[in-house]
PDB file of C-alpha atoms in Angstrom:
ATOM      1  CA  UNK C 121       0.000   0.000   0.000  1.00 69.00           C
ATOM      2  CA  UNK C 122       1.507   3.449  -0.936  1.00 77.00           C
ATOM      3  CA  UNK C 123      -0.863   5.173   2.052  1.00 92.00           C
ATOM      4  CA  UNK C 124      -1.069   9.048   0.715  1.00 96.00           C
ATOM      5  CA  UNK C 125       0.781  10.169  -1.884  1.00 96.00           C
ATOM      6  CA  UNK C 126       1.063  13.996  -3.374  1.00 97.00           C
ATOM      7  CA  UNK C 127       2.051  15.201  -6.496  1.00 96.00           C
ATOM      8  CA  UNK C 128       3.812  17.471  -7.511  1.00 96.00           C
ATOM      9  CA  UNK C 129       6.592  17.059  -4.625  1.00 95.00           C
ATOM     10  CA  UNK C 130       7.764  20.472  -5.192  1.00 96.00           C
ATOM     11  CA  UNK C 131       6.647  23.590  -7.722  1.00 96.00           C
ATOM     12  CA  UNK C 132       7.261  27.376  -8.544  1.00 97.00           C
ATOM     13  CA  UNK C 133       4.471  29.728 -10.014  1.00 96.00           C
ATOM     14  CA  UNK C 134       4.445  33.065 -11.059  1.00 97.00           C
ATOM     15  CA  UNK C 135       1.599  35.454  -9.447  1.00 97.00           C
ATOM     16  CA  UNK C 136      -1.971  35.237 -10.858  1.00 97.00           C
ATOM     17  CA  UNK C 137      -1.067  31.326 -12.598  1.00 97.00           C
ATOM     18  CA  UNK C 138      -3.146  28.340 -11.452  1.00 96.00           C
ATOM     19  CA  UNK C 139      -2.420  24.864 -10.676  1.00 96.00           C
ATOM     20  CA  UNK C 140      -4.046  22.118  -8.955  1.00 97.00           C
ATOM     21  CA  UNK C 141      -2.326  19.286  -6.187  1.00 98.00           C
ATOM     22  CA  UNK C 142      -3.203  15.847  -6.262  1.00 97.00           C
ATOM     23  CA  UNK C 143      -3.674  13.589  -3.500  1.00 97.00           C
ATOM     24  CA  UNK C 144      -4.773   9.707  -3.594  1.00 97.00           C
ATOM     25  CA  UNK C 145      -5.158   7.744  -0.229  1.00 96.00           C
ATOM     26  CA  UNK C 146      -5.303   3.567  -1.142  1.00 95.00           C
ATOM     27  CA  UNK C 147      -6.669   2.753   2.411  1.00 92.00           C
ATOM     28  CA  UNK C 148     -10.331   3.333   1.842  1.00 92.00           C
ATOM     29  CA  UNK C 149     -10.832   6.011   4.509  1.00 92.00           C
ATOM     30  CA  UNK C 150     -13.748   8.545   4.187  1.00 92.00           C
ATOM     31  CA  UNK C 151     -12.209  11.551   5.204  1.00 93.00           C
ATOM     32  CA  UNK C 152      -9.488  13.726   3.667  1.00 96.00           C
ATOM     33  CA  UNK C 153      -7.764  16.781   4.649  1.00 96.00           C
ATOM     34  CA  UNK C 154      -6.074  19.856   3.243  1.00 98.00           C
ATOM     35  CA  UNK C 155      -3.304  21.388   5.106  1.00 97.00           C
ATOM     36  CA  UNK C 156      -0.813  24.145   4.791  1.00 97.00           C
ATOM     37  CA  UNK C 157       2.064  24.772   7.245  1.00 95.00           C
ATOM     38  CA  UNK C 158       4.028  27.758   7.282  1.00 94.00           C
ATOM     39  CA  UNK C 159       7.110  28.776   9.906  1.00 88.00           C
ATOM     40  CA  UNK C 160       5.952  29.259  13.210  1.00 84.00           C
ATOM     41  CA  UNK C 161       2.246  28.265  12.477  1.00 86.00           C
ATOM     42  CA  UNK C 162       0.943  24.905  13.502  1.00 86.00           C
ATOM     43  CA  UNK C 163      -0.922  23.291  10.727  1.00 93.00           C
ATOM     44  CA  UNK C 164      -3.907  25.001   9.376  1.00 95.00           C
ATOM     45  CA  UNK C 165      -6.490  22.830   7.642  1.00 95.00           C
ATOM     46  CA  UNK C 166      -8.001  24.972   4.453  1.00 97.00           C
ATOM     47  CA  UNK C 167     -10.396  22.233   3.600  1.00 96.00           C
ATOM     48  CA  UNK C 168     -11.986  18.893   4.326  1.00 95.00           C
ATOM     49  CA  UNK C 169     -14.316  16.034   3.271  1.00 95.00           C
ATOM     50  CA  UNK C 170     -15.668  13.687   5.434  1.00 91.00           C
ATOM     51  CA  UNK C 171     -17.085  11.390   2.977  1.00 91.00           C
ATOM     52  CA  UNK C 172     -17.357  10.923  -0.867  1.00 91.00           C
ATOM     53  CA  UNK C 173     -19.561  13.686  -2.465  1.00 89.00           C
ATOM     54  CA  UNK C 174     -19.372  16.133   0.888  1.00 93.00           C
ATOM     55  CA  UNK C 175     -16.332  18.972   0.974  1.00 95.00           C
ATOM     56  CA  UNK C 176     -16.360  21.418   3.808  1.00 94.00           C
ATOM     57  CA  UNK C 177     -14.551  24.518   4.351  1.00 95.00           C
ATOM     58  CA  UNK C 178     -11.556  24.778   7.426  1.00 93.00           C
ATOM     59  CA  UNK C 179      -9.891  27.444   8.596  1.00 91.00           C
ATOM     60  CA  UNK C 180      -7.972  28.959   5.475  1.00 95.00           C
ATOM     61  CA  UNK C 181     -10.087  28.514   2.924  1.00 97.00           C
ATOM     62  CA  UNK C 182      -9.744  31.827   1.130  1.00 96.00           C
ATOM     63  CA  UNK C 183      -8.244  31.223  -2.611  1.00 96.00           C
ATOM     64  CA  UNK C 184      -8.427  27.895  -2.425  1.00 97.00           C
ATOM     65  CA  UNK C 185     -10.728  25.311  -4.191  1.00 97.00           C
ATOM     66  CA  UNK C 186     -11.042  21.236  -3.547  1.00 97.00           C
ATOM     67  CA  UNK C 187     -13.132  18.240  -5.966  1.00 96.00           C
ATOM     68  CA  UNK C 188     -13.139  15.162  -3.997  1.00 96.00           C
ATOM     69  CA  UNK C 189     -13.625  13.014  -7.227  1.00 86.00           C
ATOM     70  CA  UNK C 190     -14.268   9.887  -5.414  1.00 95.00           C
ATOM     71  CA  UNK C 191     -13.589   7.784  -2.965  1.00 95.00           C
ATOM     72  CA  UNK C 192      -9.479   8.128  -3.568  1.00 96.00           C
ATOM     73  CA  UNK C 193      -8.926  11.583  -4.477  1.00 97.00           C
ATOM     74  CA  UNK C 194      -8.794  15.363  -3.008  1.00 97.00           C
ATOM     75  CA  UNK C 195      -7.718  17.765  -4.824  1.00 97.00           C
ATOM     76  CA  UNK C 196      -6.634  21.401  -4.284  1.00 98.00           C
ATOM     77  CA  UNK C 197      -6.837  23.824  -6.995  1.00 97.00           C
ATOM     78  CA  UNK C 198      -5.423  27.747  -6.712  1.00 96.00           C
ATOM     79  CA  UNK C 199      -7.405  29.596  -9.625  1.00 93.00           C
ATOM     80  CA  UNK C 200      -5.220  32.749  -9.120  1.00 96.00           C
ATOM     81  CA  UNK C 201      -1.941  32.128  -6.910  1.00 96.00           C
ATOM     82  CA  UNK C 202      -0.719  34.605  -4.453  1.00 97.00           C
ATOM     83  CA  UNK C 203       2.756  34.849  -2.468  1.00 97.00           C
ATOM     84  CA  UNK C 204       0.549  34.659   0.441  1.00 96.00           C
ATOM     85  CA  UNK C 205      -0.004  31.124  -0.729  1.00 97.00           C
ATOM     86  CA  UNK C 206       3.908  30.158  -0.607  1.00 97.00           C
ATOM     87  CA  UNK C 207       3.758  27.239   1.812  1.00 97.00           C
ATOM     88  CA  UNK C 208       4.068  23.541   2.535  1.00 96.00           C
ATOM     89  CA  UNK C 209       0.888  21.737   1.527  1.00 97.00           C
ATOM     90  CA  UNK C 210       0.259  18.102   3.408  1.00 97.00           C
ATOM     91  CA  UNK C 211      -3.425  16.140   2.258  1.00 97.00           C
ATOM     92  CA  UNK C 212      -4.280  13.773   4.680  1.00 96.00           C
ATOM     93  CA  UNK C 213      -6.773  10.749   5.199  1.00 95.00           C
ATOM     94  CA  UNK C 214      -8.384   9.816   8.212  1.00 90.00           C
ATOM     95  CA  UNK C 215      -9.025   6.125   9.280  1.00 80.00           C
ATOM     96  CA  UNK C 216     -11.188   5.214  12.263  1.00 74.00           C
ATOM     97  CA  UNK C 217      -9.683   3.033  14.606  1.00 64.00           C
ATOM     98  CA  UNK C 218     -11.323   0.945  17.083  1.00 57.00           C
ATOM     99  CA  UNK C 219     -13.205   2.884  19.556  1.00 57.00           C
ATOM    100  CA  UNK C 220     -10.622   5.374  19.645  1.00 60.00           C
ATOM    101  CA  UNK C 221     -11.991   7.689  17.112  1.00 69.00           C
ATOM    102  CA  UNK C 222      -9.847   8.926  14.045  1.00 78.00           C
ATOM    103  CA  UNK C 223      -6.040   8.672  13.308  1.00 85.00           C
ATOM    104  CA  UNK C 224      -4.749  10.708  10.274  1.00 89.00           C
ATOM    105  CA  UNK C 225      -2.337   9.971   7.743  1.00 92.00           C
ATOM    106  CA  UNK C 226      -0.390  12.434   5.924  1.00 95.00           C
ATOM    107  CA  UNK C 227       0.737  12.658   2.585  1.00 96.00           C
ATOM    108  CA  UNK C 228       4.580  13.320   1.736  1.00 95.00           C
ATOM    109  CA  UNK C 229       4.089  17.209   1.424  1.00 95.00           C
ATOM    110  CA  UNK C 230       4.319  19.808  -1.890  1.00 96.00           C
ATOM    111  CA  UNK C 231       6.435  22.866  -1.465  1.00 96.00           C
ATOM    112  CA  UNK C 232       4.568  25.684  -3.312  1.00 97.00           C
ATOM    113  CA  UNK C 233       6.733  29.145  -4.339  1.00 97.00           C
ATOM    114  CA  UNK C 234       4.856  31.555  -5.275  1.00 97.00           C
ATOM    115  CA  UNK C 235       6.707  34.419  -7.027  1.00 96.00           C
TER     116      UNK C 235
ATOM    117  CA  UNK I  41      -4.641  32.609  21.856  1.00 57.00           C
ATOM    118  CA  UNK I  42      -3.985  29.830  20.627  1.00 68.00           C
ATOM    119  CA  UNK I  43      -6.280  26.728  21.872  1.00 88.00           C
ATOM    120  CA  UNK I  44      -3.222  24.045  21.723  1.00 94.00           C
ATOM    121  CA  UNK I  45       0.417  25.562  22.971  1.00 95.00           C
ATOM    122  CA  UNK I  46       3.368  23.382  23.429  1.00 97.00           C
ATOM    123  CA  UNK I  47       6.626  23.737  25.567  1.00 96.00           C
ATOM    124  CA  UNK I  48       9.359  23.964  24.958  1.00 96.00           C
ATOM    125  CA  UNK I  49       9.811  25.451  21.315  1.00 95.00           C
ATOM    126  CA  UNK I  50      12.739  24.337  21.177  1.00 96.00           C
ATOM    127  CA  UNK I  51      14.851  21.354  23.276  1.00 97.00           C
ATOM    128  CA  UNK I  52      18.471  20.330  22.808  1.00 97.00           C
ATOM    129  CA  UNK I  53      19.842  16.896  24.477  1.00 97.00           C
ATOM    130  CA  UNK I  54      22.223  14.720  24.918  1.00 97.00           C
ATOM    131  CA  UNK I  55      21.850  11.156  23.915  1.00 97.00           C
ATOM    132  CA  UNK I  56      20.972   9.135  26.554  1.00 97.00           C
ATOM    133  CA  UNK I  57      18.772  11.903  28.082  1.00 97.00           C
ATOM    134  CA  UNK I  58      14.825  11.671  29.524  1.00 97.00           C
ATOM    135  CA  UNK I  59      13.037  14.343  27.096  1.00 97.00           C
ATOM    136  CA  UNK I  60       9.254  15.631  28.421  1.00 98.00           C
ATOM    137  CA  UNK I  61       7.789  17.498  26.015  1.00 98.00           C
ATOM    138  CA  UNK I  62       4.575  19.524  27.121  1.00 98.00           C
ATOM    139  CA  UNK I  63       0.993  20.416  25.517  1.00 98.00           C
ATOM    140  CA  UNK I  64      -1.585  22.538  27.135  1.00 97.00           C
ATOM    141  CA  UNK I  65      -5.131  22.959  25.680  1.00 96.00           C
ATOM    142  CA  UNK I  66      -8.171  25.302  25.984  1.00 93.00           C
ATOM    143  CA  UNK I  67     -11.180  23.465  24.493  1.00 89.00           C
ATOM    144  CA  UNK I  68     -13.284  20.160  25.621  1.00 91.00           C
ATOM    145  CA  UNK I  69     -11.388  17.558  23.578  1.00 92.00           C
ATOM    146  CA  UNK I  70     -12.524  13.868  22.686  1.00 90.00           C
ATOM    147  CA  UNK I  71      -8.818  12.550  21.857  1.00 91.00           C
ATOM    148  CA  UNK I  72      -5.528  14.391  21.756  1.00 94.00           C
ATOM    149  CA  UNK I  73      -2.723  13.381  19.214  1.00 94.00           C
ATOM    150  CA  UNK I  74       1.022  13.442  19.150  1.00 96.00           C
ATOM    151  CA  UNK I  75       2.420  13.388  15.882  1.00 96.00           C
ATOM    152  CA  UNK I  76       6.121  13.373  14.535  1.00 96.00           C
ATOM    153  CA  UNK I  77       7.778  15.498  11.780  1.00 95.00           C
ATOM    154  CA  UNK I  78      11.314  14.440  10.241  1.00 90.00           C
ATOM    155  CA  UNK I  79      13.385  16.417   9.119  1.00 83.00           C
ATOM    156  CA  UNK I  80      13.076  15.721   5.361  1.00 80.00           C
ATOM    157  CA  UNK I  81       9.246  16.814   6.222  1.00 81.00           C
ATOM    158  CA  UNK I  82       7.488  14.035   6.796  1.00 89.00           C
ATOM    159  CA  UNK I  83       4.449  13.837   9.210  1.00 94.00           C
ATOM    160  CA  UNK I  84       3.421  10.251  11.569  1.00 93.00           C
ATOM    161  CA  UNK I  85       1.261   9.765  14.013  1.00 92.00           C
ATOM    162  CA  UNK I  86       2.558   8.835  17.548  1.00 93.00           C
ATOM    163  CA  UNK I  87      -0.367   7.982  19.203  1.00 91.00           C
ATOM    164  CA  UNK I  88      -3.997   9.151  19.960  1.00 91.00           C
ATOM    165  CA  UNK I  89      -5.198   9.462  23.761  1.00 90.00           C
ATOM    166  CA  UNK I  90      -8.662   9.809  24.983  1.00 90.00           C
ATOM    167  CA  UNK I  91      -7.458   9.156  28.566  1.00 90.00           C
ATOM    168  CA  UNK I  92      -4.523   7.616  30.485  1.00 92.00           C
ATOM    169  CA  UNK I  93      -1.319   6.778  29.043  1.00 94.00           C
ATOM    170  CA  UNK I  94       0.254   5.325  26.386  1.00 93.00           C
ATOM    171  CA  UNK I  95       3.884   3.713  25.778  1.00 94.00           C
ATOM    172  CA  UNK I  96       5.104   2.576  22.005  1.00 91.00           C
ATOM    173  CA  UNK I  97       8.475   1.580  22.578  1.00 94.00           C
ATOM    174  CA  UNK I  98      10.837   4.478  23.980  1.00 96.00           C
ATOM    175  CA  UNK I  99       7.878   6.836  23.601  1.00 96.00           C
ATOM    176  CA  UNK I 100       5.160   7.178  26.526  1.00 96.00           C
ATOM    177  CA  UNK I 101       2.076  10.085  26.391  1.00 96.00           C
ATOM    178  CA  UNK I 102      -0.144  10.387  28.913  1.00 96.00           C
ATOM    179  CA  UNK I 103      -2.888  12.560  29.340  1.00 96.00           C
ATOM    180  CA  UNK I 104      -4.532  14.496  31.822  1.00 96.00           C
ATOM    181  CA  UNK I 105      -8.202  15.703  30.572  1.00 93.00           C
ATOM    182  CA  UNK I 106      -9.283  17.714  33.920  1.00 94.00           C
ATOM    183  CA  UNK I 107      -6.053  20.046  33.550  1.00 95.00           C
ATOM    184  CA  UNK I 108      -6.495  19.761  30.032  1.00 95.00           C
ATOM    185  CA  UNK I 109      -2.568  18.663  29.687  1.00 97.00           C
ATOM    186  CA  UNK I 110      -0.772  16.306  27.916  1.00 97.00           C
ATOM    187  CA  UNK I 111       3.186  14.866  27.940  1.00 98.00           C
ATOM    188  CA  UNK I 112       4.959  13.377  25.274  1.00 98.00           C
ATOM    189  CA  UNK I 113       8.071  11.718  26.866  1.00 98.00           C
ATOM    190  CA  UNK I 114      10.762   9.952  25.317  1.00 97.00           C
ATOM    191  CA  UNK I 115      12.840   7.461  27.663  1.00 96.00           C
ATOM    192  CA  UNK I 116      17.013   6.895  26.302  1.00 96.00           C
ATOM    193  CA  UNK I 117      16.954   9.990  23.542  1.00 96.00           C
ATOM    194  CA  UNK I 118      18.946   8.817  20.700  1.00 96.00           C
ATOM    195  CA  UNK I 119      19.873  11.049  17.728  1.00 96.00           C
ATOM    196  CA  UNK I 120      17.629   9.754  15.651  1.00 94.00           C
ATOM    197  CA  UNK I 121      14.824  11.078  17.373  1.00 96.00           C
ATOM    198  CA  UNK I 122      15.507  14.501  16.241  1.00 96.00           C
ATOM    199  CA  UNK I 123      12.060  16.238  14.931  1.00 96.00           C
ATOM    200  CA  UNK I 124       9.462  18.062  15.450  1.00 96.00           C
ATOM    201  CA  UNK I 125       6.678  16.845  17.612  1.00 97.00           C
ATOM    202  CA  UNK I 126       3.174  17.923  17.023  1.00 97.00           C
ATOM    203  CA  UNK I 127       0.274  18.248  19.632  1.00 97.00           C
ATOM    204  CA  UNK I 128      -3.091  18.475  17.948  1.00 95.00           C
ATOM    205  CA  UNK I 129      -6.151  18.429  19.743  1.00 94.00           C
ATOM    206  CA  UNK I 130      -9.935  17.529  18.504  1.00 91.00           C
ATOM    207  CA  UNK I 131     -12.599  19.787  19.692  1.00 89.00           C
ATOM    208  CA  UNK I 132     -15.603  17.946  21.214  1.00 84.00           C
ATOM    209  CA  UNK I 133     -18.015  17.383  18.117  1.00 78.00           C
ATOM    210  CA  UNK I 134     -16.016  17.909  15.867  1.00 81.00           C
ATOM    211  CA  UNK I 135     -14.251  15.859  12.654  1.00 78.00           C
ATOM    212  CA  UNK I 136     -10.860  18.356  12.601  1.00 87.00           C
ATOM    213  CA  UNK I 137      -7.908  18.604  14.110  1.00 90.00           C
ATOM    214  CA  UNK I 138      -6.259  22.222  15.946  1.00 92.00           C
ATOM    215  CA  UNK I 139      -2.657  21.865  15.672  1.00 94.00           C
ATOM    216  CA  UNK I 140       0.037  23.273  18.569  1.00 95.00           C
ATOM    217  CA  UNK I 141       2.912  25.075  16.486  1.00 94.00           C
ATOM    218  CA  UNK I 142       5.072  22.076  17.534  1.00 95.00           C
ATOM    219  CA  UNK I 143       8.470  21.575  19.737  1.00 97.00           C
ATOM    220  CA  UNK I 144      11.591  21.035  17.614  1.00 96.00           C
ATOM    221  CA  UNK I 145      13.955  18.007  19.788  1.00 97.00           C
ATOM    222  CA  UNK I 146      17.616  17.889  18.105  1.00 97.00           C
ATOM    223  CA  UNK I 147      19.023  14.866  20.069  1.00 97.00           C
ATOM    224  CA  UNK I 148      23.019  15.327  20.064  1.00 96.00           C
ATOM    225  CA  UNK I 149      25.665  12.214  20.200  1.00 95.00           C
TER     226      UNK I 149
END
């Protein structure tokens, strides 16, 4: 099982371009997660689906747009990027364990630039 | 303010050494997590505690929910142990995680 993976690992766009991160989970878990970290910040989730068919807005979502396109796959799309949007981007899935609630698992990471 | 804040920031060691690391909380929680970050960036989860304490090798967290507190400790600190160590909390109710800013452990020989 690959678990999460992320693609691109690593990209530079110029202001104003769009582009659109990939993330596939292979362990059958409902949920997914959007994240971007930045220095000094904790994680900040931008946006989430809880099942197939359902996306829900976190705490960043502000320039950001997400298709969960089934079961496998979130996706993050910046129509119009910003330097404010220069970050480290994580997707995650979420698996419930037994009677413990849910455990996440994160994706390998894309480092955005945005010049 | 944040709702999840960690201590230390930052902690240096010696090999060998008994390493607490610290996570205070704000909110009613239903499970607390401690996750690990390498230093080439990527992110595991330690463990998940709705009460009590927990021990995975080395590592032991335990968790206090009345003084909303946790403690990530790590028993014979060993180099390779050098990261960043992630408290995030979920709220009561809800599905997401609020992450502490982390506390970065360098572990020297």
């Amino acid at each position: 099982n690959a678990g999460v993976t992320q693609t691109p690992k690593f990209q530079v766009l110029k202001t104003g371009q769009s582009m659109t991160l990939q993330c596939a989970q292979d362990m059958n878990h409902n949920s997914m997660y959007w994240y971007r970290q930045d220095p000094g910040m904790g994680l900040r989730l931008i946006y989430y689906s809880a099942s197939e068919g359902t996306t829900d807005k976190g705490e960043v979502p502000n320039g950001y747009n997400v298709s969960r396109l089934n079961k496998r796959e979130f996706s993050l799309r910046l129509e119009s990027a910003a330097p404010s949007q220069t970050s480290v981007y994580f997707c995650a899935s979420g698996g419930r364990d037994r009677g413990n609630g849910e455990t996440q698992y994160f994706g390998p990471g894309t480092r955005l630039l945005v010049l | 303010k944040n709702e999840v804040e960690q201590s230390p920031q930052n902690l240096t060691a010696q090999e060998g050494e008994f390493i607490t690391i610290n996570c205070s909380y704000s909110v009613g929680i239903s499970a607390l997590h401690w996750l690990q970050q390498h230093p080439g960036g990527g992110i595991v989860s330690l463990f998940m505690l709705s009460s009590g304490k927990k021990k995975h090798g080395r590592l032991i967290a335990t968790i206090n929910i009345q003084e909303k507190h946790s403690s990530l400790h790590i028993t014979a600190s060993h180099p390779r142990d050098s990261a960043v160590y992630i408290c995030a909390v979920r709220p009561g109710g809800s599905e997401k995680l609020v992450f502490g800013k982390g506390t970065k452990l360098t572990v020297n020989p």
